[in-house]
C-alpha cells in the first residue's frame, strides 16, 4: 500500500520575469491545487524558488508540479521529489 503522508518538494530557477507553479493532485479525475508558488513582484530572471508540501496520498493519486505560467528550469541541481513519511 502506497497510501500515507508524503513530503513533496521542488526547486526551480526562473527563466522569465514571472511564473506560477502549482503542486497538483489528481484523485479519480479531480484536480486539486495543493500548493502554489510564484515570484510575485520579484521580476528578475535567475533566482531559485522552492515549493514544499505535506500531502495525504491515497493509492491511485497522482502528484505533479504544473507550470501555470512563465518559464522555469528544473536542472540536475534542482529537482522534484516525494518521500513517504508515514503510512
mmCIF file of N, CA, C and O in Angstrom:
data_model
loop_
_atom_site.group_PDB
_atom_site.id
_atom_site.type_symbol
_atom_site.label_atom_id
_atom_site.label_comp_id
_atom_site.label_asym_id
_atom_site.label_seq_id
_atom_site.Cartn_x
_atom_site.Cartn_y
_atom_site.Cartn_z
ATOM 1 N N UNK A 1 0.840 -1.183 0.000
ATOM 2 C CA UNK A 1 0.000 0.000 0.000
ATOM 3 C C UNK A 1 0.887 1.248 0.000
ATOM 4 O O UNK A 1 1.785 1.372 0.812
ATOM 5 N N UNK A 2 0.640 2.158 -0.898
ATOM 6 C CA UNK A 2 1.448 3.368 -1.000
ATOM 7 C C UNK A 2 0.761 4.580 -0.382
ATOM 8 O O UNK A 2 1.286 5.684 -0.452
ATOM 9 N N UNK A 3 -0.415 4.369 0.226
ATOM 10 C CA UNK A 3 -1.114 5.474 0.883
ATOM 11 C C UNK A 3 -0.315 5.938 2.089
ATOM 12 O O UNK A 3 0.389 5.165 2.724
ATOM 13 N N UNK A 4 -0.439 7.229 2.403
ATOM 14 C CA UNK A 4 0.238 7.768 3.572
ATOM 15 C C UNK A 4 0.522 9.241 3.424
ATOM 16 O O UNK A 4 0.010 9.907 2.528
ATOM 17 N N UNK A 5 1.345 9.747 4.326
ATOM 18 C CA UNK A 5 1.750 11.148 4.299
ATOM 19 C C UNK A 5 3.085 11.254 3.584
ATOM 20 O O UNK A 5 4.034 10.536 3.916
ATOM 21 N N UNK A 6 3.148 12.129 2.601
ATOM 22 C CA UNK A 6 4.352 12.345 1.818
ATOM 23 C C UNK A 6 4.774 13.801 1.918
ATOM 24 O O UNK A 6 3.933 14.687 2.105
ATOM 25 N N UNK A 7 6.057 14.038 1.757
ATOM 26 C CA UNK A 7 6.548 15.391 1.595
ATOM 27 C C UNK A 7 7.031 15.510 0.152
ATOM 28 O O UNK A 7 7.798 14.675 -0.326
ATOM 29 N N UNK A 8 6.490 16.489 -0.545
ATOM 30 C CA UNK A 8 6.882 16.760 -1.926
ATOM 31 C C UNK A 8 7.607 18.092 -1.959
ATOM 32 O O UNK A 8 7.208 19.048 -1.278
ATOM 33 N N UNK A 9 8.658 18.150 -2.749
ATOM 34 C CA UNK A 9 9.398 19.405 -2.850
ATOM 35 C C UNK A 9 9.965 19.556 -4.250
ATOM 36 O O UNK A 9 10.236 18.577 -4.936
ATOM 37 N N UNK A 10 10.104 20.797 -4.632
ATOM 38 C CA UNK A 10 10.743 21.104 -5.902
ATOM 39 C C UNK A 10 11.540 22.385 -5.757
ATOM 40 O O UNK A 10 11.206 23.249 -4.944
ATOM 41 N N UNK A 11 12.601 22.473 -6.505
ATOM 42 C CA UNK A 11 13.406 23.686 -6.591
ATOM 43 C C UNK A 11 13.459 24.055 -8.064
ATOM 44 O O UNK A 11 13.747 23.210 -8.908
ATOM 45 N N UNK A 12 13.140 25.296 -8.359
ATOM 46 C CA UNK A 12 13.114 25.735 -9.750
ATOM 47 C C UNK A 12 13.863 27.052 -9.892
ATOM 48 O O UNK A 12 13.959 27.829 -8.943
ATOM 49 N N UNK A 13 14.398 27.244 -11.065
ATOM 50 C CA UNK A 13 15.072 28.504 -11.379
ATOM 51 C C UNK A 13 14.270 29.211 -12.446
ATOM 52 O O UNK A 13 13.871 28.608 -13.432
ATOM 53 N N UNK A 14 13.999 30.495 -12.228
ATOM 54 C CA UNK A 14 13.182 31.243 -13.184
ATOM 55 C C UNK A 14 13.983 31.599 -14.423
ATOM 56 O O UNK A 14 15.161 31.929 -14.354
ATOM 57 N N UNK A 15 13.304 31.509 -15.561
ATOM 58 C CA UNK A 15 13.901 31.889 -16.834
ATOM 59 C C UNK A 15 13.198 33.100 -17.431
ATOM 60 O O UNK A 15 13.636 33.637 -18.436
ATOM 61 N N UNK A 16 12.086 33.491 -16.831
ATOM 62 C CA UNK A 16 11.346 34.657 -17.308
ATOM 63 C C UNK A 16 11.009 35.546 -16.126
ATOM 64 O O UNK A 16 11.307 35.215 -14.984
ATOM 65 N N UNK A 17 10.390 36.654 -16.390
ATOM 66 C CA UNK A 17 10.162 37.625 -15.328
ATOM 67 C C UNK A 17 9.082 37.204 -14.340
ATOM 68 O O UNK A 17 9.111 37.596 -13.190
ATOM 69 N N UNK A 18 8.104 36.409 -14.753
ATOM 70 C CA UNK A 18 7.045 35.992 -13.844
ATOM 71 C C UNK A 18 6.740 34.509 -14.050
ATOM 72 O O UNK A 18 6.820 34.015 -15.160
ATOM 73 N N UNK A 19 6.386 33.819 -12.973
ATOM 74 C CA UNK A 19 5.965 32.432 -13.118
ATOM 75 C C UNK A 19 4.972 32.080 -12.013
ATOM 76 O O UNK A 19 4.925 32.708 -10.955
ATOM 77 N N UNK A 20 4.174 31.055 -12.279
ATOM 78 C CA UNK A 20 3.274 30.462 -11.293
ATOM 79 C C UNK A 20 3.422 28.950 -11.440
ATOM 80 O O UNK A 20 3.219 28.403 -12.520
ATOM 81 N N UNK A 21 3.803 28.272 -10.353
ATOM 82 C CA UNK A 21 3.978 26.825 -10.348
ATOM 83 C C UNK A 21 3.038 26.225 -9.307
ATOM 84 O O UNK A 21 3.009 26.673 -8.159
ATOM 85 N N UNK A 22 2.237 25.248 -9.721
ATOM 86 C CA UNK A 22 1.279 24.601 -8.837
ATOM 87 C C UNK A 22 1.679 23.163 -8.554
ATOM 88 O O UNK A 22 2.147 22.469 -9.455
ATOM 89 N N UNK A 23 1.479 22.724 -7.322
ATOM 90 C CA UNK A 23 1.580 21.311 -6.970
ATOM 91 C C UNK A 23 0.159 20.765 -7.043
ATOM 92 O O UNK A 23 -0.731 21.236 -6.333
ATOM 93 N N UNK A 24 -0.077 19.789 -7.929
ATOM 94 C CA UNK A 24 -1.410 19.304 -8.261
ATOM 95 C C UNK A 24 -1.572 17.858 -7.796
ATOM 96 O O UNK A 24 -0.651 17.053 -7.927
ATOM 97 N N UNK A 25 -2.777 17.544 -7.294
ATOM 98 C CA UNK A 25 -3.142 16.153 -7.021
ATOM 99 C C UNK A 25 -4.287 15.784 -7.948
ATOM 100 O O UNK A 25 -5.284 16.490 -8.033
ATOM 101 N N UNK A 26 -4.135 14.658 -8.661
ATOM 102 C CA UNK A 26 -5.211 14.100 -9.475
ATOM 103 C C UNK A 26 -5.729 12.879 -8.722
ATOM 104 O O UNK A 26 -5.043 11.877 -8.599
ATOM 105 N N UNK A 27 -6.944 12.995 -8.193
ATOM 106 C CA UNK A 27 -7.564 11.905 -7.449
ATOM 107 C C UNK A 27 -8.864 11.544 -8.168
ATOM 108 O O UNK A 27 -9.844 12.261 -8.085
ATOM 109 N N UNK A 28 -8.817 10.443 -8.917
ATOM 110 C CA UNK A 28 -10.011 9.988 -9.624
ATOM 111 C C UNK A 28 -10.525 10.984 -10.643
ATOM 112 O O UNK A 28 -11.727 11.102 -10.845
ATOM 113 N N UNK A 29 -9.627 11.736 -11.280
ATOM 114 C CA UNK A 29 -10.018 12.710 -12.285
ATOM 115 C C UNK A 29 -10.304 14.099 -11.747
ATOM 116 O O UNK A 29 -10.525 15.029 -12.503
ATOM 117 N N UNK A 30 -10.284 14.254 -10.423
ATOM 118 C CA UNK A 30 -10.489 15.567 -9.810
ATOM 119 C C UNK A 30 -9.133 16.176 -9.503
ATOM 120 O O UNK A 30 -8.343 15.612 -8.735
ATOM 121 N N UNK A 31 -8.841 17.324 -10.128
ATOM 122 C CA UNK A 31 -7.573 18.007 -9.918
ATOM 123 C C UNK A 31 -7.706 19.003 -8.781
ATOM 124 O O UNK A 31 -8.642 19.809 -8.751
ATOM 125 N N UNK A 32 -6.753 18.959 -7.848
ATOM 126 C CA UNK A 32 -6.736 19.871 -6.709
ATOM 127 C C UNK A 32 -5.369 20.531 -6.630
ATOM 128 O O UNK A 32 -4.347 19.838 -6.648
ATOM 129 N N UNK A 33 -5.336 21.858 -6.558
ATOM 130 C CA UNK A 33 -4.082 22.569 -6.330
ATOM 131 C C UNK A 33 -3.764 22.485 -4.851
ATOM 132 O O UNK A 33 -4.506 23.004 -4.012
ATOM 133 N N UNK A 34 -2.668 21.804 -4.515
ATOM 134 C CA UNK A 34 -2.277 21.614 -3.124
ATOM 135 C C UNK A 34 -1.470 22.789 -2.605
ATOM 136 O O UNK A 34 -1.574 23.163 -1.440
ATOM 137 N N UNK A 35 -0.647 23.349 -3.472
ATOM 138 C CA UNK A 35 0.173 24.497 -3.096
ATOM 139 C C UNK A 35 0.609 25.211 -4.361
ATOM 140 O O UNK A 35 0.739 24.603 -5.426
ATOM 141 N N UNK A 36 0.851 26.505 -4.223
ATOM 142 C CA UNK A 36 1.263 27.321 -5.365
ATOM 143 C C UNK A 36 2.439 28.181 -4.947
ATOM 144 O O UNK A 36 2.488 28.688 -3.829
ATOM 145 N N UNK A 37 3.401 28.338 -5.843
ATOM 146 C CA UNK A 37 4.498 29.270 -5.612
ATOM 147 C C UNK A 37 4.615 30.188 -6.820
ATOM 148 O O UNK A 37 4.350 29.788 -7.953
ATOM 149 N N UNK A 38 4.987 31.408 -6.547
ATOM 150 C CA UNK A 38 5.152 32.412 -7.592
ATOM 151 C C UNK A 38 6.241 33.380 -7.149
ATOM 152 O O UNK A 38 6.530 33.491 -5.953
ATOM 153 N N UNK A 39 6.829 34.072 -8.097
ATOM 154 C CA UNK A 39 7.832 35.068 -7.723
ATOM 155 C C UNK A 39 7.207 36.428 -7.455
ATOM 156 O O UNK A 39 7.903 37.372 -7.128
ATOM 157 N N UNK A 40 5.890 36.538 -7.579
ATOM 158 C CA UNK A 40 5.197 37.769 -7.206
ATOM 159 C C UNK A 40 5.735 38.988 -7.921
ATOM 160 O O UNK A 40 5.820 39.013 -9.137
ATOM 161 N N UNK A 41 6.170 39.972 -7.159
ATOM 162 C CA UNK A 41 6.657 41.218 -7.755
ATOM 163 C C UNK A 41 8.156 41.202 -8.018
ATOM 164 O O UNK A 41 8.697 42.172 -8.534
ATOM 165 N N UNK A 42 8.841 40.102 -7.649
ATOM 166 C CA UNK A 42 10.269 39.994 -7.943
ATOM 167 C C UNK A 42 10.408 39.520 -9.377
ATOM 168 O O UNK A 42 10.221 38.347 -9.676
ATOM 169 N N UNK A 43 10.721 40.409 -10.289
ATOM 170 C CA UNK A 43 10.604 40.106 -11.718
ATOM 171 C C UNK A 43 11.939 39.883 -12.427
ATOM 172 O O UNK A 43 11.975 39.857 -13.650
ATOM 173 N N UNK A 44 13.022 39.691 -11.709
ATOM 174 C CA UNK A 44 14.288 39.385 -12.369
ATOM 175 C C UNK A 44 14.388 37.881 -12.606
ATOM 176 O O UNK A 44 14.046 37.090 -11.735
ATOM 177 N N UNK A 45 14.844 37.497 -13.787
ATOM 178 C CA UNK A 45 15.059 36.082 -14.081
ATOM 179 C C UNK A 45 16.319 35.597 -13.374
ATOM 180 O O UNK A 45 17.244 36.368 -13.152
ATOM 181 N N UNK A 46 16.342 34.309 -13.019
ATOM 182 C CA UNK A 46 17.556 33.724 -12.473
ATOM 183 C C UNK A 46 17.480 33.173 -11.076
ATOM 184 O O UNK A 46 18.132 32.166 -10.797
ATOM 185 N N UNK A 47 16.729 33.751 -10.134
ATOM 186 C CA UNK A 47 16.759 33.208 -8.779
ATOM 187 C C UNK A 47 16.058 31.857 -8.674
ATOM 188 O O UNK A 47 15.256 31.492 -9.533
ATOM 189 N N UNK A 48 16.373 31.144 -7.601
ATOM 190 C CA UNK A 48 15.779 29.830 -7.338
ATOM 191 C C UNK A 48 14.668 29.978 -6.304
ATOM 192 O O UNK A 48 14.817 30.695 -5.320
ATOM 193 N N UNK A 49 13.563 29.274 -6.549
ATOM 194 C CA UNK A 49 12.427 29.261 -5.634
ATOM 195 C C UNK A 49 12.143 27.821 -5.243
ATOM 196 O O UNK A 49 12.402 26.897 -6.004
ATOM 197 N N UNK A 50 11.563 27.638 -4.054
ATOM 198 C CA UNK A 50 11.314 26.307 -3.509
ATOM 199 C C UNK A 50 9.843 26.152 -3.152
ATOM 200 O O UNK A 50 9.207 27.090 -2.687
ATOM 201 N N UNK A 51 9.314 24.963 -3.378
ATOM 202 C CA UNK A 51 7.946 24.622 -3.004
ATOM 203 C C UNK A 51 8.015 23.311 -2.240
ATOM 204 O O UNK A 51 8.588 22.337 -2.729
ATOM 205 N N UNK A 52 7.466 23.289 -1.029
ATOM 206 C CA UNK A 52 7.442 22.079 -0.212
ATOM 207 C C UNK A 52 6.055 21.938 0.396
ATOM 208 O O UNK A 52 5.488 22.918 0.880
ATOM 209 N N UNK A 53 5.506 20.724 0.372
ATOM 210 C CA UNK A 53 4.167 20.498 0.910
ATOM 211 C C UNK A 53 4.060 19.106 1.506
ATOM 212 O O UNK A 53 4.609 18.147 0.957
ATOM 213 N N UNK A 54 3.347 19.010 2.621
ATOM 214 C CA UNK A 54 2.966 17.715 3.198
ATOM 215 C C UNK A 54 1.613 17.345 2.617
ATOM 216 O O UNK A 54 0.677 18.156 2.639
ATOM 217 N N UNK A 55 1.499 16.117 2.095
ATOM 218 C CA UNK A 55 0.299 15.714 1.364
ATOM 219 C C UNK A 55 -0.145 14.329 1.818
ATOM 220 O O UNK A 55 0.682 13.418 1.923
ATOM 221 N N UNK A 56 -1.441 14.183 2.088
ATOM 222 C CA UNK A 56 -2.029 12.870 2.326
ATOM 223 C C UNK A 56 -2.318 12.239 0.967
ATOM 224 O O UNK A 56 -3.052 12.818 0.161
ATOM 225 N N UNK A 57 -1.746 11.082 0.704
ATOM 226 C CA UNK A 57 -1.839 10.435 -0.600
ATOM 227 C C UNK A 57 -2.564 9.096 -0.456
ATOM 228 O O UNK A 57 -2.274 8.337 0.462
ATOM 229 N N UNK A 58 -3.493 8.853 -1.382
ATOM 230 C CA UNK A 58 -4.150 7.547 -1.472
ATOM 231 C C UNK A 58 -3.507 6.741 -2.592
ATOM 232 O O UNK A 58 -2.757 7.285 -3.417
ATOM 233 N N UNK A 59 -3.815 5.463 -2.665
ATOM 234 C CA UNK A 59 -3.143 4.529 -3.575
ATOM 235 C C UNK A 59 -3.069 5.009 -5.017
ATOM 236 O O UNK A 59 -2.031 4.937 -5.638
ATOM 237 N N UNK A 60 -4.142 5.500 -5.592
ATOM 238 C CA UNK A 60 -4.150 5.845 -7.016
ATOM 239 C C UNK A 60 -3.958 7.330 -7.299
ATOM 240 O O UNK A 60 -4.134 7.776 -8.435
ATOM 241 N N UNK A 61 -3.602 8.124 -6.303
ATOM 242 C CA UNK A 61 -3.366 9.555 -6.521
ATOM 243 C C UNK A 61 -2.151 9.780 -7.409
ATOM 244 O O UNK A 61 -1.172 9.024 -7.350
ATOM 245 N N UNK A 62 -2.217 10.821 -8.211
ATOM 246 C CA UNK A 62 -1.070 11.294 -8.978
ATOM 247 C C UNK A 62 -0.722 12.683 -8.466
ATOM 248 O O UNK A 62 -1.602 13.540 -8.341
ATOM 249 N N UNK A 63 0.554 12.911 -8.158
ATOM 250 C CA UNK A 63 1.022 14.206 -7.674
ATOM 251 C C UNK A 63 2.058 14.714 -8.665
ATOM 252 O O UNK A 63 2.972 13.990 -9.040
ATOM 253 N N UNK A 64 1.902 15.955 -9.094
ATOM 254 C CA UNK A 64 2.874 16.511 -10.030
ATOM 255 C C UNK A 64 2.932 18.019 -9.922
ATOM 256 O O UNK A 64 2.033 18.657 -9.384
ATOM 257 N N UNK A 65 4.032 18.578 -10.402
ATOM 258 C CA UNK A 65 4.194 20.030 -10.480
ATOM 259 C C UNK A 65 3.748 20.468 -11.865
ATOM 260 O O UNK A 65 4.093 19.834 -12.868
ATOM 261 N N UNK A 66 2.966 21.537 -11.914
ATOM 262 C CA UNK A 66 2.429 22.045 -13.177
ATOM 263 C C UNK A 66 2.762 23.527 -13.289
ATOM 264 O O UNK A 66 2.403 24.319 -12.408
ATOM 265 N N UNK A 67 3.445 23.886 -14.351
ATOM 266 C CA UNK A 67 3.783 25.283 -14.602
ATOM 267 C C UNK A 67 2.581 25.960 -15.242
ATOM 268 O O UNK A 67 2.223 25.683 -16.376
ATOM 269 N N UNK A 68 1.922 26.828 -14.481
ATOM 270 C CA UNK A 68 0.714 27.514 -14.945
ATOM 271 C C UNK A 68 1.048 28.672 -15.884
ATOM 272 O O UNK A 68 0.333 28.929 -16.832
ATOM 273 N N UNK A 69 2.156 29.367 -15.613
ATOM 274 C CA UNK A 69 2.590 30.457 -16.495
ATOM 275 C C UNK A 69 4.069 30.731 -16.267
ATOM 276 O O UNK A 69 4.630 30.383 -15.237
ATOM 277 N N UNK A 70 4.693 31.347 -17.250
ATOM 278 C CA UNK A 70 6.111 31.689 -17.158
ATOM 279 C C UNK A 70 7.006 30.566 -17.645
ATOM 280 O O UNK A 70 6.546 29.598 -18.257
ATOM 281 N N UNK A 71 8.292 30.714 -17.376
ATOM 282 C CA UNK A 71 9.284 29.723 -17.775
ATOM 283 C C UNK A 71 10.186 29.434 -16.587
ATOM 284 O O UNK A 71 10.674 30.349 -15.936
ATOM 285 N N UNK A 72 10.420 28.140 -16.328
ATOM 286 C CA UNK A 72 11.309 27.737 -15.247
ATOM 287 C C UNK A 72 12.178 26.582 -15.726
ATOM 288 O O UNK A 72 11.887 25.952 -16.744
ATOM 289 N N UNK A 73 13.231 26.322 -14.980
ATOM 290 C CA UNK A 73 14.139 25.218 -15.296
ATOM 291 C C UNK A 73 14.255 24.316 -14.082
ATOM 292 O O UNK A 73 14.427 24.785 -12.959
ATOM 293 N N UNK A 74 14.139 23.007 -14.308
ATOM 294 C CA UNK A 74 14.477 22.011 -13.284
ATOM 295 C C UNK A 74 15.701 21.291 -13.833
ATOM 296 O O UNK A 74 15.613 20.496 -14.746
ATOM 297 N N UNK A 75 16.873 21.623 -13.297
ATOM 298 C CA UNK A 75 18.131 21.078 -13.798
ATOM 299 C C UNK A 75 18.612 19.964 -12.886
ATOM 300 O O UNK A 75 17.941 19.595 -11.932
ATOM 301 N N UNK A 76 19.805 19.463 -13.156
ATOM 302 C CA UNK A 76 20.354 18.390 -12.332
ATOM 303 C C UNK A 76 20.589 18.850 -10.894
ATOM 304 O O UNK A 76 20.602 18.038 -9.976
ATOM 305 N N UNK A 77 20.778 20.122 -10.690
ATOM 306 C CA UNK A 77 20.968 20.643 -9.341
ATOM 307 C C UNK A 77 19.637 20.919 -8.659
ATOM 308 O O UNK A 77 19.562 21.025 -7.448
ATOM 309 N N UNK A 78 18.592 21.059 -9.460
ATOM 310 C CA UNK A 78 17.259 21.310 -8.934
ATOM 311 C C UNK A 78 16.442 20.050 -9.143
ATOM 312 O O UNK A 78 16.812 19.171 -9.901
ATOM 313 N N UNK A 79 15.290 19.932 -8.465
ATOM 314 C CA UNK A 79 14.609 18.642 -8.523
ATOM 315 C C UNK A 79 13.120 18.756 -8.207
ATOM 316 O O UNK A 79 12.648 19.777 -7.730
ATOM 317 N N UNK A 80 12.415 17.658 -8.454
ATOM 318 C CA UNK A 80 11.066 17.441 -7.955
ATOM 319 C C UNK A 80 11.066 16.060 -7.338
ATOM 320 O O UNK A 80 11.456 15.091 -7.984
ATOM 321 N N UNK A 81 10.678 15.947 -6.071
ATOM 322 C CA UNK A 81 10.725 14.651 -5.429
ATOM 323 C C UNK A 81 9.626 14.527 -4.380
ATOM 324 O O UNK A 81 9.055 15.505 -3.922
ATOM 325 N N UNK A 82 9.322 13.269 -4.045
ATOM 326 C CA UNK A 82 8.373 12.971 -2.993
ATOM 327 C C UNK A 82 8.892 11.835 -2.148
ATOM 328 O O UNK A 82 9.436 10.863 -2.673
ATOM 329 N N UNK A 83 8.730 11.951 -0.838
ATOM 330 C CA UNK A 83 9.177 10.904 0.078
ATOM 331 C C UNK A 83 8.068 10.585 1.069
ATOM 332 O O UNK A 83 7.429 11.481 1.607
ATOM 333 N N UNK A 84 7.876 9.298 1.309
ATOM 334 C CA UNK A 84 6.839 8.855 2.241
ATOM 335 C C UNK A 84 7.326 9.042 3.672
ATOM 336 O O UNK A 84 8.413 8.597 4.044
ATOM 337 N N UNK A 85 6.486 9.702 4.483
ATOM 338 C CA UNK A 85 6.830 9.926 5.875
ATOM 339 C C UNK A 85 6.159 8.923 6.798
ATOM 340 O O UNK A 85 6.740 8.512 7.798
ATOM 341 N N UNK A 86 4.895 8.546 6.494
ATOM 342 C CA UNK A 86 4.187 7.602 7.346
ATOM 343 C C UNK A 86 3.062 6.931 6.574
ATOM 344 O O UNK A 86 2.622 7.438 5.555
ATOM 345 N N UNK A 87 2.601 5.814 7.074
ATOM 346 C CA UNK A 87 1.503 5.080 6.433
ATOM 347 C C UNK A 87 0.164 5.600 6.914
ATOM 348 O O UNK A 87 0.039 6.206 7.914
#
